[in-house]
PDB file of C-alpha atoms in Angstrom:
ATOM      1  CA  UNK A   1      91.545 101.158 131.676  1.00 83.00           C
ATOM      2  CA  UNK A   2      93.332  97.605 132.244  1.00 94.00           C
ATOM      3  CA  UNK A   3      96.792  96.653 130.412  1.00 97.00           C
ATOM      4  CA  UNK A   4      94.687  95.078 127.447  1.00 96.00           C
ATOM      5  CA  UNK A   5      92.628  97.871 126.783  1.00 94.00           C
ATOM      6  CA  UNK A   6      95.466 100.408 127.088  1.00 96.00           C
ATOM      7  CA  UNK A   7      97.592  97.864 124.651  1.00 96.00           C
ATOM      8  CA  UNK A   8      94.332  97.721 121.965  1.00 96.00           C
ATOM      9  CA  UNK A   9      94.020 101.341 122.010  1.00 97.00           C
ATOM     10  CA  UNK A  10      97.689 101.842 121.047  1.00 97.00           C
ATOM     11  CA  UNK A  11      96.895  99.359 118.173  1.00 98.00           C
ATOM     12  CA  UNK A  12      94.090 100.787 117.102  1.00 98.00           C
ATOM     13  CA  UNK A  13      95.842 103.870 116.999  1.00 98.00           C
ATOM     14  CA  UNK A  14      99.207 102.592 115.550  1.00 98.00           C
ATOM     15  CA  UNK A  15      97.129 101.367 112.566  1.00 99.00           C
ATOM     16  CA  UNK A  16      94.718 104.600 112.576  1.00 99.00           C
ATOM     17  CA  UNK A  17      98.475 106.555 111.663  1.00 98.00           C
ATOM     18  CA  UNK A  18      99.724 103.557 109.220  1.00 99.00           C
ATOM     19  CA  UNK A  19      96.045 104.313 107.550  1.00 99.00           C
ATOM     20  CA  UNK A  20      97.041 108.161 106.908  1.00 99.00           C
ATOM     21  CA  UNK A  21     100.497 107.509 105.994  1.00 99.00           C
ATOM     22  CA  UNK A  22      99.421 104.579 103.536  1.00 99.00           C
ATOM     23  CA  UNK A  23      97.197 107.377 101.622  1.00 99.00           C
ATOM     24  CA  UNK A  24      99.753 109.701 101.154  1.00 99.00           C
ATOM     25  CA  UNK A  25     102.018 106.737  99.971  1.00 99.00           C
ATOM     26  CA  UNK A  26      99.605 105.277  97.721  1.00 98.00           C
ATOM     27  CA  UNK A  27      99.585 108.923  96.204  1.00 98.00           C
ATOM     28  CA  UNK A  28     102.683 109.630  95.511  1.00 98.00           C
ATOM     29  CA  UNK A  29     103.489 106.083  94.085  1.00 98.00           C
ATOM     30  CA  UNK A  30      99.960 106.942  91.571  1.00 97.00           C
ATOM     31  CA  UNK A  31      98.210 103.335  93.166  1.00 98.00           C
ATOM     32  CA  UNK A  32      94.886 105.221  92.824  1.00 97.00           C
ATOM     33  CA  UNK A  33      93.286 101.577  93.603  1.00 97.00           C
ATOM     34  CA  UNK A  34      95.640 101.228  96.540  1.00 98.00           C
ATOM     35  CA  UNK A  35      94.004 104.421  97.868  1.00 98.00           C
ATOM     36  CA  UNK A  36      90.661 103.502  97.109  1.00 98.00           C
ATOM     37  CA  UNK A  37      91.217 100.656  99.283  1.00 98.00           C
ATOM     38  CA  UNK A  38      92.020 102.399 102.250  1.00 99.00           C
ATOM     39  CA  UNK A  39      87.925 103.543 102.219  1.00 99.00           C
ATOM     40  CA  UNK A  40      84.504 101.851 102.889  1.00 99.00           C
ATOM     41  CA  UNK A  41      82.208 101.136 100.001  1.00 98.00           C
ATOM     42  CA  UNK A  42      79.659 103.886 101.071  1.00 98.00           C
ATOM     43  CA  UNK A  43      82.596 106.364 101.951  1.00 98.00           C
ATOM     44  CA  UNK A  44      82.149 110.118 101.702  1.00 98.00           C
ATOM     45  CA  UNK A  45      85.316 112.195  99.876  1.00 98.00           C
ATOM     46  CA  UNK A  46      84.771 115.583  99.991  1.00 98.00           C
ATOM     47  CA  UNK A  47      87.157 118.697  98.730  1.00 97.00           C
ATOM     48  CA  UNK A  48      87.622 121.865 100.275  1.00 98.00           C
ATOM     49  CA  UNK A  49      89.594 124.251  98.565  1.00 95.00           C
ATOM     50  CA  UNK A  50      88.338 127.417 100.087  1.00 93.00           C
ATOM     51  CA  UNK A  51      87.476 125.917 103.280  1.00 90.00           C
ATOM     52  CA  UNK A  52      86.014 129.045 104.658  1.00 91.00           C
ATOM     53  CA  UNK A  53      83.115 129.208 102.397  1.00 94.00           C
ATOM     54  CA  UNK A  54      81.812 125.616 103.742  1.00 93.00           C
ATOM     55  CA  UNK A  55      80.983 124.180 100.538  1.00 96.00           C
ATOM     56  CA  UNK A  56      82.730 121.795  99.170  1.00 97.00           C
ATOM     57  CA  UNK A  57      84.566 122.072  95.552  1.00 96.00           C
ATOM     58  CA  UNK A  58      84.566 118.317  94.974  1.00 96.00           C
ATOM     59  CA  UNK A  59      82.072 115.589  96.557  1.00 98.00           C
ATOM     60  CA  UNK A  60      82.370 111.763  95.922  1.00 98.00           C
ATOM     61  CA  UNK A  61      80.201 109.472  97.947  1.00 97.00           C
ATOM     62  CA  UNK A  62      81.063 106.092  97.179  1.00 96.00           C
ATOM     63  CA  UNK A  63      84.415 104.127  96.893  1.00 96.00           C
ATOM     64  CA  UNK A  64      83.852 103.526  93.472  1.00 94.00           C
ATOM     65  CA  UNK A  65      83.578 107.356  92.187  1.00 97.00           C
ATOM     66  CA  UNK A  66      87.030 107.709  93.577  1.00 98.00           C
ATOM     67  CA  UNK A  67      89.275 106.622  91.150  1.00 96.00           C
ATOM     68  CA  UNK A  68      89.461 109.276  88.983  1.00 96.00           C
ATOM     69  CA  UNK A  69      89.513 112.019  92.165  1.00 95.00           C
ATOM     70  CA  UNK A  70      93.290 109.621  92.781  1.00 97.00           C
ATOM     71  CA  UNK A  71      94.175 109.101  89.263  1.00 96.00           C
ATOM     72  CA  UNK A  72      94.371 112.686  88.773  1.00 95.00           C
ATOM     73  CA  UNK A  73      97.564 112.744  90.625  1.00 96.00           C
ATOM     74  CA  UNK A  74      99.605 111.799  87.222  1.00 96.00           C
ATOM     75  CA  UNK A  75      98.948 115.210  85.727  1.00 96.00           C
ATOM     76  CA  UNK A  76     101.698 116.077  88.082  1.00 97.00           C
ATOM     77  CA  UNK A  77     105.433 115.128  87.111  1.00 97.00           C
ATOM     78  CA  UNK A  78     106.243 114.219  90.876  1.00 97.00           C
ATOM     79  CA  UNK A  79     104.261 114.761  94.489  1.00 98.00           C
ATOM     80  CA  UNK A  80     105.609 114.339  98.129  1.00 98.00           C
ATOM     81  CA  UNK A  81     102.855 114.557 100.769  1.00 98.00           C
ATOM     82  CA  UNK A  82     104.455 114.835 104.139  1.00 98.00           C
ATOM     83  CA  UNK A  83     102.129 114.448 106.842  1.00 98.00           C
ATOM     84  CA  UNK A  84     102.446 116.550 109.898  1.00 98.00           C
ATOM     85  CA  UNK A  85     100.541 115.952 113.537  1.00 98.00           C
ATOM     86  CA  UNK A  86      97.587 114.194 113.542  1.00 98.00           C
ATOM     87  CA  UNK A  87      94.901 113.989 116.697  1.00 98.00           C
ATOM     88  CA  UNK A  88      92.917 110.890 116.834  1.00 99.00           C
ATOM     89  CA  UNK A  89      89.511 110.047 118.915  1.00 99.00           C
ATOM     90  CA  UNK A  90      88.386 106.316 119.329  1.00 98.00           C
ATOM     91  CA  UNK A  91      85.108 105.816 120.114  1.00 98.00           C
ATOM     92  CA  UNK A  92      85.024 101.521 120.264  1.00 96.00           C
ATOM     93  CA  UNK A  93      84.881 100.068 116.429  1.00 98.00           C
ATOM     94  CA  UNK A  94      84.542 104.421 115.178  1.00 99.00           C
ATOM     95  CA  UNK A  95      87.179 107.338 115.215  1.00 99.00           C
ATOM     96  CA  UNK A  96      87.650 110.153 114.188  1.00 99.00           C
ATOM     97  CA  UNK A  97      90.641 112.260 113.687  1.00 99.00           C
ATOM     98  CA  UNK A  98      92.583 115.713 112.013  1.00 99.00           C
ATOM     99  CA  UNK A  99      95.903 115.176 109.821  1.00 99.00           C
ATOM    100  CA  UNK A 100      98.119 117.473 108.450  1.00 99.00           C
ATOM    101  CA  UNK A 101      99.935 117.518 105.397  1.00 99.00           C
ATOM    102  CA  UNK A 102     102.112 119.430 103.264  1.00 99.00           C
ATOM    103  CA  UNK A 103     101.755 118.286  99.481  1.00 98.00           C
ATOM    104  CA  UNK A 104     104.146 118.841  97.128  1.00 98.00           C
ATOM    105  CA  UNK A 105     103.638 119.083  93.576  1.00 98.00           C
ATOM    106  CA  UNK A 106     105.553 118.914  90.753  1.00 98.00           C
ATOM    107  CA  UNK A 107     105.329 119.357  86.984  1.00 97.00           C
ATOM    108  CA  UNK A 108     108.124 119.530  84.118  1.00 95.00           C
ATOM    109  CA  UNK A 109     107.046 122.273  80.742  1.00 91.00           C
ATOM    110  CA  UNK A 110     108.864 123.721  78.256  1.00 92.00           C
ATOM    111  CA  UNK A 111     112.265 122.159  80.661  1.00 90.00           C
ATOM    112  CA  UNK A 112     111.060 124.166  83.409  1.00 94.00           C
ATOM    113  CA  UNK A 113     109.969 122.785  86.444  1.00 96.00           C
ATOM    114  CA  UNK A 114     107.101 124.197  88.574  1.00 96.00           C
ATOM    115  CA  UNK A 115     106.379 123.482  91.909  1.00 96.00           C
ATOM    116  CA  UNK A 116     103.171 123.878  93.905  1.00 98.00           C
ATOM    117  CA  UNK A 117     102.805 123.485  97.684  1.00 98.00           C
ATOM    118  CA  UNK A 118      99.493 122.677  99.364  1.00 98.00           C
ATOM    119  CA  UNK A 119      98.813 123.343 103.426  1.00 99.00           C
ATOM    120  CA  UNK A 120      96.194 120.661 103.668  1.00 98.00           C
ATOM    121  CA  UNK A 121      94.079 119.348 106.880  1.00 98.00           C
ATOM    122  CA  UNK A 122      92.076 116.645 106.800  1.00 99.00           C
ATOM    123  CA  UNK A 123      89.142 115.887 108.792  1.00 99.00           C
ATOM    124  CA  UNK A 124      88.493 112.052 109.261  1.00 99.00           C
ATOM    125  CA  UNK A 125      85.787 109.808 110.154  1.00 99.00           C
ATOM    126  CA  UNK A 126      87.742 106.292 110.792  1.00 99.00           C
ATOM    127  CA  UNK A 127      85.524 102.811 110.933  1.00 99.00           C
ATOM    128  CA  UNK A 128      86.986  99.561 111.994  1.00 99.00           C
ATOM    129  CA  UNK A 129      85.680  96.405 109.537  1.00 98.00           C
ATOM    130  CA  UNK A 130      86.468  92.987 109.978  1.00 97.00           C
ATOM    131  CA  UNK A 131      89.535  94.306 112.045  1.00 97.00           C
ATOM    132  CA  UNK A 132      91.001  96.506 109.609  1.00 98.00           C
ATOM    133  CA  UNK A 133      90.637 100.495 109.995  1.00 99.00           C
ATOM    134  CA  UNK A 134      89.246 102.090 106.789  1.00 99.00           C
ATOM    135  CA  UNK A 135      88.472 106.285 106.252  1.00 99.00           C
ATOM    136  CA  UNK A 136      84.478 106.267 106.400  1.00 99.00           C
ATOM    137  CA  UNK A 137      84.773 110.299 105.556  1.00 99.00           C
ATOM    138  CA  UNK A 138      87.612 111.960 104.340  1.00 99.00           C
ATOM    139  CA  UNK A 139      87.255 115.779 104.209  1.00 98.00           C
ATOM    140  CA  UNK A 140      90.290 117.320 102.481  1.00 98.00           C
ATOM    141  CA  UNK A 141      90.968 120.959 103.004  1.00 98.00           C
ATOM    142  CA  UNK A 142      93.278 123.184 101.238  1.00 98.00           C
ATOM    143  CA  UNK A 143      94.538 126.002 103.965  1.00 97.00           C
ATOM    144  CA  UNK A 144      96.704 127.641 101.216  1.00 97.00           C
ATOM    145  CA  UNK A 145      98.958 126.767  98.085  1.00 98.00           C
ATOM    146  CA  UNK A 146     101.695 128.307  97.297  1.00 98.00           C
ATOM    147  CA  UNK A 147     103.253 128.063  93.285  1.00 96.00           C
ATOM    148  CA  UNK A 148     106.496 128.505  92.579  1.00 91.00           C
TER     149      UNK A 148
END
């Protein structure tokens, strides 16, 4: 691998990250249409939450079905997603990848706040268009949750 290549593959994977912090960003400012732009129109969102089992709880398969899936963030008071490692494997103009995050969740009833923590791992599919990277699958898996 020549200087170039080395320098567009540390691009490529400098954006991949941006891509996977911008989500988490976008959800914990409620831009549900800023997250649905980080996907392709024929995207596949699936949710795991007992990833064990192998079915999915929650399946979306185009960008415009996802808007609700993001807008249901604002039955929650306050979130923080902090994302954890992440691998990445580029394959030319395709990627894929595994991110980890730790989601926190608030809500406010009756004065009393309650807190919910989710271990979740993503499993990517990445996609390069017009020179922008864009999630072309987005499996989200809850590990555990913890309420508080």
């Amino acid at each position: 691998m020549n200087i170039e290549q080395k320098i567009i593959e540390a691009e490529d994977r400098l954006a991949i990250r941006e891509l996977v912090d911008r989500y988490a960003y976008c959800a914990d400012t409620r831009d549900a249409q800023g997250q649905m732009d980080l996907f392709t129109e024929d995207t596949n969102f699936e949710v795991y939450y007992d990833p064990k089992s192998g079915v999915p709880s929650q399946v979306v398969s185009s960008k415009s079905e996802l808007f609700p899936v993001f807008d249901n963030l604002n039955s929650y008071d306050a979130t923080m997603h902090f994302n954890g490692q992440s691998t990445v494997k580029l394959n030319g103009e395709n990627a894929t990848g595994i991110a980890y995050c730790m989601a926190h969740h608030l809500t406010l009833e009756d004065g009393q706040q309650k807190f919910m923590v989710a271990a979740i791992r993503y499993e990517d599919k990445f996609v390069k268009e017009d020179g922008k990277w864009l999630f072309a699958e987005r499996k989200l898996l809850v590990d555990w949750i913890e309420n508080r």
